[in-house]
Coordinates of C-alpha atoms in Angstrom, one line a residue:
X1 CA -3.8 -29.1 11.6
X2 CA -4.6 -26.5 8.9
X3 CA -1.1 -24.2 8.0
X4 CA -3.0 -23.0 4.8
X5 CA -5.0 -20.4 4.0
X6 CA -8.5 -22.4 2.9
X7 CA -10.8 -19.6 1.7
X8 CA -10.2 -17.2 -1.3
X9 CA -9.8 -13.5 -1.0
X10 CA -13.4 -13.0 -2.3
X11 CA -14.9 -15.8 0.6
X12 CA -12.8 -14.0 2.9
X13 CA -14.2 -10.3 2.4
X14 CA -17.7 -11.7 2.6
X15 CA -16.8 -12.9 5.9
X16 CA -15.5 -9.7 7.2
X17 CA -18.3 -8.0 5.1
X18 CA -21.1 -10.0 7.4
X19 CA -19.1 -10.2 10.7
X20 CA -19.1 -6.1 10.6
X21 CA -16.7 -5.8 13.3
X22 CA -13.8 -2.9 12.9
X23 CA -10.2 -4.4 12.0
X24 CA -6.8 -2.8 12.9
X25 CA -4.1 -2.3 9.8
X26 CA -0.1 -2.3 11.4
X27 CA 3.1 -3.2 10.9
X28 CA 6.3 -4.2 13.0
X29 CA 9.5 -5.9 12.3
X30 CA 12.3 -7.2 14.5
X31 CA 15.9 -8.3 13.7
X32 CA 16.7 -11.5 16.2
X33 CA 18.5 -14.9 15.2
X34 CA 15.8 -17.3 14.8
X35 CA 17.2 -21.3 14.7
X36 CA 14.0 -23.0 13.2
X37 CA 12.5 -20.3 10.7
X38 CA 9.7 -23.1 9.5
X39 CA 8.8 -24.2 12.5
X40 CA 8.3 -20.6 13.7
X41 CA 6.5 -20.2 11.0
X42 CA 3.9 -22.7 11.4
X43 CA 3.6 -21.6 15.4
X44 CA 2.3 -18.2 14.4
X45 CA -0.1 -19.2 11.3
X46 CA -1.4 -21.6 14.1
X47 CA -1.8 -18.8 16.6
X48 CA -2.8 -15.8 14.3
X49 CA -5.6 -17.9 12.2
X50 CA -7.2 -19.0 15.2
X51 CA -7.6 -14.9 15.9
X52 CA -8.3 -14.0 12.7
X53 CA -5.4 -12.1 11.9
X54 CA -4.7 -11.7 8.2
X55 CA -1.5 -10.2 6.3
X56 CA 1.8 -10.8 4.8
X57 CA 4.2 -12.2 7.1
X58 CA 7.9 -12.5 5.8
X59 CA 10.4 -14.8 8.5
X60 CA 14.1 -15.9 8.1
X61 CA 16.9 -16.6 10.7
X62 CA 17.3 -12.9 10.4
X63 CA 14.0 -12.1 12.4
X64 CA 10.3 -11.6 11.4
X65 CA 8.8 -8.4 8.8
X66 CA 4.8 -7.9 9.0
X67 CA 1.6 -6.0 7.6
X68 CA -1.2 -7.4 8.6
X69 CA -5.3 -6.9 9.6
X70 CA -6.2 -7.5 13.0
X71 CA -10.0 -7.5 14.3
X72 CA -9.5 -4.6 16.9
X73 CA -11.8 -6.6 19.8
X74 CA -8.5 -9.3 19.1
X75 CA -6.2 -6.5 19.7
X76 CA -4.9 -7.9 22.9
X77 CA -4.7 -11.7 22.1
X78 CA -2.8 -10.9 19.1
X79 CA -0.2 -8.8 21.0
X80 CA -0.3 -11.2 23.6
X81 CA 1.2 -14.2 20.5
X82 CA 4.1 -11.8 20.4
X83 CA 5.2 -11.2 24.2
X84 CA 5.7 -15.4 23.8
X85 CA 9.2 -14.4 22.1
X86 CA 11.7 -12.7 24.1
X87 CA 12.8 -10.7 21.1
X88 CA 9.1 -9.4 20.3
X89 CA 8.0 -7.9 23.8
X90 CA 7.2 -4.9 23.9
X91 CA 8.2 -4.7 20.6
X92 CA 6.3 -1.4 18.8
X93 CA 3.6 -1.9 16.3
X94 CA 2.7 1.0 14.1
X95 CA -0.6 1.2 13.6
X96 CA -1.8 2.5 10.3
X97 CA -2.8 5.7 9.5
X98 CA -5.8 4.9 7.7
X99 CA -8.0 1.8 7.9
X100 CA -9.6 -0.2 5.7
X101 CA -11.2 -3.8 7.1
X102 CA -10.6 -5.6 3.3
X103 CA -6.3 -4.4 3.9
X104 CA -5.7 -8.0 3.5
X105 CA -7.6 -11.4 2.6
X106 CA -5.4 -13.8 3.4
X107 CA -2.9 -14.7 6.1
X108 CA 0.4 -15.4 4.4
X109 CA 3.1 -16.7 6.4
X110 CA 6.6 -17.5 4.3
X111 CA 10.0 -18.2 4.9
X112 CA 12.5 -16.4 3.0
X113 CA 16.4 -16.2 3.0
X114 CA 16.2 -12.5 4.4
X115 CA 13.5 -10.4 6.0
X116 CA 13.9 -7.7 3.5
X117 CA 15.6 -8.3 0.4
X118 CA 18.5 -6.0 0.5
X119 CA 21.2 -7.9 -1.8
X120 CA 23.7 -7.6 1.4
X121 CA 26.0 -10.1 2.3
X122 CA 26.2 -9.5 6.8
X123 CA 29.0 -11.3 6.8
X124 CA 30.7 -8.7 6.0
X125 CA 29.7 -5.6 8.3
X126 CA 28.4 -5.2 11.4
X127 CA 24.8 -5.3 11.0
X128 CA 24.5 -4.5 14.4
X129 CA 26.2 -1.1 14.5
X130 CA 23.1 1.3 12.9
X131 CA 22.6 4.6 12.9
X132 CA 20.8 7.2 15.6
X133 CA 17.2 6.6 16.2
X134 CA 15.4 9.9 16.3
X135 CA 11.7 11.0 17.0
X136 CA 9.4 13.2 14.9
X137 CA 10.8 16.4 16.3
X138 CA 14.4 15.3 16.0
X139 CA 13.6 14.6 12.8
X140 CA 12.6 18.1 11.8
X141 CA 14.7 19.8 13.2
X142 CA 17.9 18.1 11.8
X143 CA 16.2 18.2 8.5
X144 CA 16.4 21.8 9.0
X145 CA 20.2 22.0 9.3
X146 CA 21.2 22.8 6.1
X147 CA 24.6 20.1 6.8
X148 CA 21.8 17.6 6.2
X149 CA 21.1 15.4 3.1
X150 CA 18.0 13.6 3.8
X151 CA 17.1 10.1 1.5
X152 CA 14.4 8.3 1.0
X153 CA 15.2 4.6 0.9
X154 CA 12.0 3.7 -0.6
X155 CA 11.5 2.9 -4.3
X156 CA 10.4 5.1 -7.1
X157 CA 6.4 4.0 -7.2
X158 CA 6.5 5.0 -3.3
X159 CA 8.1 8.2 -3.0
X160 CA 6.9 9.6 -6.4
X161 CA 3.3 9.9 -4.6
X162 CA 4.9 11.3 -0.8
X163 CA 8.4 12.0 0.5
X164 CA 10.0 14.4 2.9
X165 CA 10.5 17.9 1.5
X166 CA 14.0 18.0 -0.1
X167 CA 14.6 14.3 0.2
X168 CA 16.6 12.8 -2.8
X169 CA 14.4 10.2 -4.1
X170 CA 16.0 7.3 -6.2
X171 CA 14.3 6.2 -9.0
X172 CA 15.1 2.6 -8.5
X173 CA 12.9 -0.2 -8.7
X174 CA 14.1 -2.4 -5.8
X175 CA 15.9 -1.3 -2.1
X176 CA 18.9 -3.1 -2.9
X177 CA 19.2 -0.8 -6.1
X178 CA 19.2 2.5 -4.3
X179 CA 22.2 1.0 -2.1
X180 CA 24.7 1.5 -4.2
X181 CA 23.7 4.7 -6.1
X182 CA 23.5 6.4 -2.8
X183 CA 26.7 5.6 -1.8
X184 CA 28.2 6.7 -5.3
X185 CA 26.3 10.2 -4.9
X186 CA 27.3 11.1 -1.4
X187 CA 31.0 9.5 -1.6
X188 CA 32.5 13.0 -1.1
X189 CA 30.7 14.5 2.1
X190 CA 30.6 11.5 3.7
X191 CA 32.7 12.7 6.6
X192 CA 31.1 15.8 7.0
X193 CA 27.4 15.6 6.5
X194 CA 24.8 14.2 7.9
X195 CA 23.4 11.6 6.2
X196 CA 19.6 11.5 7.2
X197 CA 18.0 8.6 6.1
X198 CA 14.0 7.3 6.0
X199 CA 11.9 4.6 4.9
X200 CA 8.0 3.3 5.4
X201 CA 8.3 1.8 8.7
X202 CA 11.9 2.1 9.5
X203 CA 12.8 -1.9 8.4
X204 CA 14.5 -0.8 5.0
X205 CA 16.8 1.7 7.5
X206 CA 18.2 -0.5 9.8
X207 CA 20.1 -2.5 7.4
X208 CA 20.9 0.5 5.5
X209 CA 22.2 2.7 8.4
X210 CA 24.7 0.0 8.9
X211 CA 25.6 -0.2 5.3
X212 CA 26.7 3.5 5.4
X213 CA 28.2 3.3 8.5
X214 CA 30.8 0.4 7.1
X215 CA 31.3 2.2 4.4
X216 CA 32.7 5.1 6.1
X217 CA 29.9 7.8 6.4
X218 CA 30.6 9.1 10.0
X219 CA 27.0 11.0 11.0
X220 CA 24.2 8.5 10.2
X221 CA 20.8 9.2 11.4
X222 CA 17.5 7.2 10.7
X223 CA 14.1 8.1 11.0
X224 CA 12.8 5.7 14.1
X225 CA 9.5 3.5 13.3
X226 CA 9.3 5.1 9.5
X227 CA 6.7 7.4 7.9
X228 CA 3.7 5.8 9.6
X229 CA 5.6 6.3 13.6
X230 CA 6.5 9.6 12.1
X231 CA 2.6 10.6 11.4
X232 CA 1.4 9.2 14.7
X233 CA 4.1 11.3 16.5
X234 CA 3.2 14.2 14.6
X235 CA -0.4 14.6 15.1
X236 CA -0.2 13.5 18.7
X237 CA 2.5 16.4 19.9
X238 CA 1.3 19.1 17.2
X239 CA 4.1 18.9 15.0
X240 CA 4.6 20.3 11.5
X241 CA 4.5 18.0 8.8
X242 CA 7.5 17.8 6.5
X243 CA 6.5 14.8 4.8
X244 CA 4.0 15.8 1.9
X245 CA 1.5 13.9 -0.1
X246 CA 0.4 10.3 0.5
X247 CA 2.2 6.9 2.1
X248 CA 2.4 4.0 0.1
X249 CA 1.3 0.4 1.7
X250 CA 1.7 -2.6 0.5
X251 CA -2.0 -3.7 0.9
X252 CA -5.5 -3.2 -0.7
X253 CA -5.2 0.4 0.1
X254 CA -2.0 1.0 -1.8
X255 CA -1.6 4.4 0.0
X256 CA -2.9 6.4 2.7
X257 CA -3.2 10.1 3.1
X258 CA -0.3 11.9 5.1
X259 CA -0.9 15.9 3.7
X260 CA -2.9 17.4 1.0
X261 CA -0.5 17.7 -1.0
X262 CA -0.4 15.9 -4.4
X263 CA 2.8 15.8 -6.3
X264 CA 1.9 13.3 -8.6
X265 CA 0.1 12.8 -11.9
X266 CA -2.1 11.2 -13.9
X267 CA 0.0 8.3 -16.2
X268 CA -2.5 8.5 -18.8
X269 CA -3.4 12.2 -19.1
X270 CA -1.1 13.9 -17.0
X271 CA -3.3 16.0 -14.2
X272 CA -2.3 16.1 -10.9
X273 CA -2.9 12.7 -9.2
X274 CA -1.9 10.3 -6.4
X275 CA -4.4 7.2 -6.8
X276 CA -2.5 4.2 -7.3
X277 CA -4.1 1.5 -9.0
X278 CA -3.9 -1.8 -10.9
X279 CA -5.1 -2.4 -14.2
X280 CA -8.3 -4.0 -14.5
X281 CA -6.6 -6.8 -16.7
X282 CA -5.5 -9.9 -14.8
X283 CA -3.0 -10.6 -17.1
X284 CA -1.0 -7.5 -16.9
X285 CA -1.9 -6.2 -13.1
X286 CA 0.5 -3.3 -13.7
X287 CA 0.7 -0.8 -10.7
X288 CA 0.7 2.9 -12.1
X289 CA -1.8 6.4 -11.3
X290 CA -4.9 6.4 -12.6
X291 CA -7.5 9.4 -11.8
X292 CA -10.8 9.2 -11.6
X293 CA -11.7 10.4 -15.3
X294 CA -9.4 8.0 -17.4
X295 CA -10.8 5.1 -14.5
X296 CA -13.7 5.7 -16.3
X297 CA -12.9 6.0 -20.0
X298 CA -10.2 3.4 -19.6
X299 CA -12.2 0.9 -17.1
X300 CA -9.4 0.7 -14.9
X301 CA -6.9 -0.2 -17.6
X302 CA -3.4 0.8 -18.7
X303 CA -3.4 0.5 -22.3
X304 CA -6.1 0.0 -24.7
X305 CA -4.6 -3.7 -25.2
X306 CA -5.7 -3.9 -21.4
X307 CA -9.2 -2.4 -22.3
X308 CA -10.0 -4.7 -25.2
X309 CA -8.9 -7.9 -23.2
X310 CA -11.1 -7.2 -20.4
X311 CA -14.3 -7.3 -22.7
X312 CA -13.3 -10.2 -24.2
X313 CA -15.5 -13.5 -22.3
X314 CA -14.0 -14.3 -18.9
X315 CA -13.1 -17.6 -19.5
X316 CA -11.0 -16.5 -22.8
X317 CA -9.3 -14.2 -20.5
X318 CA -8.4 -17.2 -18.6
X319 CA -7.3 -19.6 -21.6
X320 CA -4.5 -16.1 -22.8
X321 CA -3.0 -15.3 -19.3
X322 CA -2.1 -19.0 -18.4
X323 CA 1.2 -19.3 -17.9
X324 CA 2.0 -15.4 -17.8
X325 CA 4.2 -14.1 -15.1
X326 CA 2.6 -10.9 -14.1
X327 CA 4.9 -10.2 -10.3
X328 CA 7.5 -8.3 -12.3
X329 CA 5.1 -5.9 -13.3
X330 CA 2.8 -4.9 -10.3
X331 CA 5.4 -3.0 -8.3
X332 CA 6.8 -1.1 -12.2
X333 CA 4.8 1.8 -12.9
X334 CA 5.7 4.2 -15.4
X335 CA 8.3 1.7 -16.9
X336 CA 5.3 0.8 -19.5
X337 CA 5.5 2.3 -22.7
X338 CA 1.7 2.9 -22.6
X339 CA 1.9 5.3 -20.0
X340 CA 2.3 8.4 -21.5
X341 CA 2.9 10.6 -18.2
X342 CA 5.5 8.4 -16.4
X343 CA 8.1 10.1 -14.8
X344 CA 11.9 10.9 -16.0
X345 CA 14.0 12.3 -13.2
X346 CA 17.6 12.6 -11.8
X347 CA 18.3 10.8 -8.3
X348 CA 19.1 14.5 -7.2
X349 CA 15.8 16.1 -8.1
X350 CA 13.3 17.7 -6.4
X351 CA 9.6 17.0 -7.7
X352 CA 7.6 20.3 -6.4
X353 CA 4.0 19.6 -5.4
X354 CA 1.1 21.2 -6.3
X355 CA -0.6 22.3 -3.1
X356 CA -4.5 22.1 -2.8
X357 CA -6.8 22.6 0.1
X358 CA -8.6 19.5 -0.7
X359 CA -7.4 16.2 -2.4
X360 CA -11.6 16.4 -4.5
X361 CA -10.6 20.0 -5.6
X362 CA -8.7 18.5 -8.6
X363 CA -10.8 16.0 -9.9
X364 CA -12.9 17.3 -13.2
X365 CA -16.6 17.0 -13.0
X366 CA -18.5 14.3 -14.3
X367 CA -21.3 14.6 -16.8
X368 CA -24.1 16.7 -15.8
X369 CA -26.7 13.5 -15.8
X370 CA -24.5 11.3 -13.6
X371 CA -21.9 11.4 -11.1
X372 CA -19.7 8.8 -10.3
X373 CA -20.1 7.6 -6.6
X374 CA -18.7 4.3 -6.0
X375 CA -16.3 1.2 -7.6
X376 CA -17.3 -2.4 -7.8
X377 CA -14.9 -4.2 -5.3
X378 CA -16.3 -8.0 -5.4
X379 CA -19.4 -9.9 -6.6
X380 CA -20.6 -12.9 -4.5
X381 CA -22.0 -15.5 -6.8
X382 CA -23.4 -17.6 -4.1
X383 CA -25.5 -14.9 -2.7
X384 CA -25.9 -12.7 -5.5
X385 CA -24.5 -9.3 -3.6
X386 CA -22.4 -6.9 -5.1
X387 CA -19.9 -4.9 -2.7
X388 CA -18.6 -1.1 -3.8
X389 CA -16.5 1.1 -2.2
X390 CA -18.1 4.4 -2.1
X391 CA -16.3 7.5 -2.8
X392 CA -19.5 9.8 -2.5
X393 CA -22.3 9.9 -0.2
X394 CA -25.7 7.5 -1.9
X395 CA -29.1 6.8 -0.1
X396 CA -31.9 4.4 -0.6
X397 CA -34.4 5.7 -3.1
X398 CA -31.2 7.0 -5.5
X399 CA -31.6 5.8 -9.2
X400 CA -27.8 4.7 -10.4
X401 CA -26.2 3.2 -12.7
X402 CA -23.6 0.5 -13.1
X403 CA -21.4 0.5 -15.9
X404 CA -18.6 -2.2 -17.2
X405 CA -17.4 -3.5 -20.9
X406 CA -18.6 -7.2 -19.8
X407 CA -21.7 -5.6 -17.5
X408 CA -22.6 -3.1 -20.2
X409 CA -25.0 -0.9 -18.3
X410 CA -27.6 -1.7 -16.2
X411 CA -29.6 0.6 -14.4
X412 CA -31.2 0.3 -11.1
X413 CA -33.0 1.8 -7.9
X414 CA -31.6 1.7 -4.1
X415 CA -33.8 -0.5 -2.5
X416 CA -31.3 -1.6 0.4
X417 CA -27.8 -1.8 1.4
X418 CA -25.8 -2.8 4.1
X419 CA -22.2 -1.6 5.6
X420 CA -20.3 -3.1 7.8
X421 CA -23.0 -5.7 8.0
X422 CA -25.6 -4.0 9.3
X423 CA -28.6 -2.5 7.3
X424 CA -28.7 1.5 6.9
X425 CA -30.1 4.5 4.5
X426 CA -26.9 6.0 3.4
X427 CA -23.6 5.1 2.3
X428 CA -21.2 7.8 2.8
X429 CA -17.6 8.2 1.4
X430 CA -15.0 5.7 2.6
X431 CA -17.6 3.0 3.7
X432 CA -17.6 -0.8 1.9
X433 CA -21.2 -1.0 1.0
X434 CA -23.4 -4.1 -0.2
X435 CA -26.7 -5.1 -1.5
X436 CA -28.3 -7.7 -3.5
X437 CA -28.0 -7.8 -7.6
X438 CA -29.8 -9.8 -10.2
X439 CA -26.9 -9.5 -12.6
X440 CA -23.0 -10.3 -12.3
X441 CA -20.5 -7.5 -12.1
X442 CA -17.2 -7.3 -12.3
X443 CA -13.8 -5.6 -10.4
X444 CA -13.5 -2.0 -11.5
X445 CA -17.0 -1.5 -12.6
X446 CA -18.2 2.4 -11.9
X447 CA -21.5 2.8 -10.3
X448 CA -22.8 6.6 -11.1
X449 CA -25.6 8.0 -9.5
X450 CA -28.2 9.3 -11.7
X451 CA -29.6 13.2 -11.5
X452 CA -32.9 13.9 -13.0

């Protein structure tokens, strides 16, 4: 009886790669009193591997949090697991706004003490006793009272990239952080204001709502099914956005696009920016912004510690990061000293955003011989195929280039490619594209199409 994932991210996203079929990114949670939290957990790795379902699935005797990957022809089967628990039927699952089939590689089921790690003791409130749920158009329109304060209970790496306009935005590092230093803040209008609160997908809320509510804040309102509910609600009824800017998720995507607004900026050089990346070095991992010009000059690093590391030999890269704990550092952009563009702001301010019709208008040019076109995702060593995600449209017959500190630059011509499986002439932006290499590359490798 397997309970394990068996295959490796990069096995995995050949597999998807070759099966070619469309996968569904969502989320849901549910707050219930579960007696056997292992053995519940081992029921749905049983049920969800069997249908393919991937993601990162937290359960406790609190309840259940999930983000996972779904194939969408599974769709059914997979909600059909869930209506086997009284507490999860009909139970709402918000459906990304974005999709991207490689969202998660694994299926990672653990049992932790809480669902969400919120530093609460329940013991001691009424967990139970939460604030008013309330739609999209609620939701703007008591936004618009001006007896509203609206917070964002998200952290700092999150809301820096997209929040609600005039949302105070912590700059903490964890939830349980921002608990406290809201309550502080808002001590004195507690009884009169409304206290309007809103997170990713509404989880982070529920315990909050309750928090405030104990604590003696008398008109608590929360944001129902989060920022991604929030987007489906809005487009489906016509609604005026009033969040700005882009989502963060915790998967391969790392965000997805809400408005084209970006009020963000480049960690390394400052221009506006939203992309979120990791750098390129395994041994440091370190979540910050990145655009598209220092990608390049820096290789997808954050420092130029990171950039000499990743061109030393793989296997010394391997020998210096053995025993380093890198999880402290993913989720702590702009703490690093050698980010020179990181972000210093009060838990009251505002950050304005720099409006643009189009997210491409503020990236610079690349040199007039080449233009950058794609990233290197994975390289299959038993098959020799190199997959890229492409970022601007390529065709067979195109002469590129691809460029790496351990690849150096090698230089080739389209003579196929495949997406989503299946064989075709052109790549366009967005898709996962493959084809056959007689060289290695590596992770973060640029691939720049060459104009004569």
């Amino acid at each position: 009886m397997q309970l394990y994932n068996t295959l490796s991210a990069e096995e995995r996203a050949e597999l998807i790669e070759q099966a070619g079929e469309n996968r569904l990114t969502l989320s849901f949670y549910a707050y219930a009193k579960i007696e056997d939290p292992q053995q519940f957990r081992d029921d749905l790795f049983l049920a969800w591997n069997a249908l393919d379902a991937l993601g990162r699935i937290y359960v406790a005797h609190e309840g259940i949090n999930a983000q996972m990957s779904v194939p969408a022809s599974k769709f059914d089967e997979f909600r059909a697991t869930l209506e086997e628990y009284d507490f999860m039927r009909g139970i709402r699952l918000n459906v990304a706004v974005e999709h991207d089939d490689l969202s998660f590689l694994k299926l990672t089921v653990k049992v932790r003490n809480k669902i969400v790690a919120d530093g609460l003791n329940d013991d001691t409130f009424d967990v139970t006793n939460k604030g008013i749920h309330l739609k999209a158009k609620e939701f703007n329109e008591l936004l618009a009272d001006p007896n509203t304060v609206v917070v964002d209970f998200r952290n700092h790496y999150e809301s820096e990239v997209g929040h609600f306009v005039g949302a105070i935005t912590p700059d903490v590092d964890t939830f349980r952080e921002s608990l406290p230093i809201i309550k502080e803040q808002l001590e004195e209008i507690k009884e009169e204001k409304n206290l309007l609160m809103y997170c990713t997908g509404g989880i982070r809320c529920e315990k909050a709502s309750a928090y405030f509510k104990h604590h003696g804040f008398k008109n608590v309102y929360q944001l129902e099914g989060g920022i991604i509910e929030y987007t489906r609600q809005v487009k489906a009824e016509g609604l005026e956005s009033k969040f700005i800017g882009k989502n963060f998720v915790f998967d391969h995507r790392l965000g997805e696009r809400i408005t084209d607004d970006v009020i963000a900026n480049c960690h390394q050089c400052g221009k506006p920016c939203d992309t979120h990346v990791n750098c390129a070095n395994e041994a440091c991992h370190l979540l910050f912004i990145q655009c598209d010009e220092c990608a390049e000059k820096m290789h997808g690093c954050c420092s130029d510690h990171c950039l000499e590391v990743i061109q030393l030999p793989e296997e010394e890269q391997k020998r210096l990061r053995q025993g380093v704990q890198k999880g402290n550092l993913i989720f702590k952009k702009g703490r690093s000293e050698s980010l020179q563009f990181q972000k210093e702001r009060n838990v009251f301010e505002e950050i304005k955003a720099v409006k643009v019709s189009t997210v491409t208008q503020i990236r610079k040019k690349q040199a007039e011989k080449k233009i950058l076109v794609g990233v290197a995702q994975h390289y299959f060593t038993k098959v020799s195929v190199g997959q890229f995600e492409i970022n601007k449209e390529i065709k067979v017959g195109d002469k590129i280039a691809i460029v790496g500190p351990t690849t150096g630059d090698e230089r080739l011509t389209i003579e196929k490619m495949m997406v989503n499986g299946t064989e075709v002439k052109e790549a366009k932006e967005g898709d996962r594209m493959t084809m056959e290499l007689n060289f290695r590359i590596r992770k973060n490798d640029q691939v720049y199409k060459i104009i004569d």
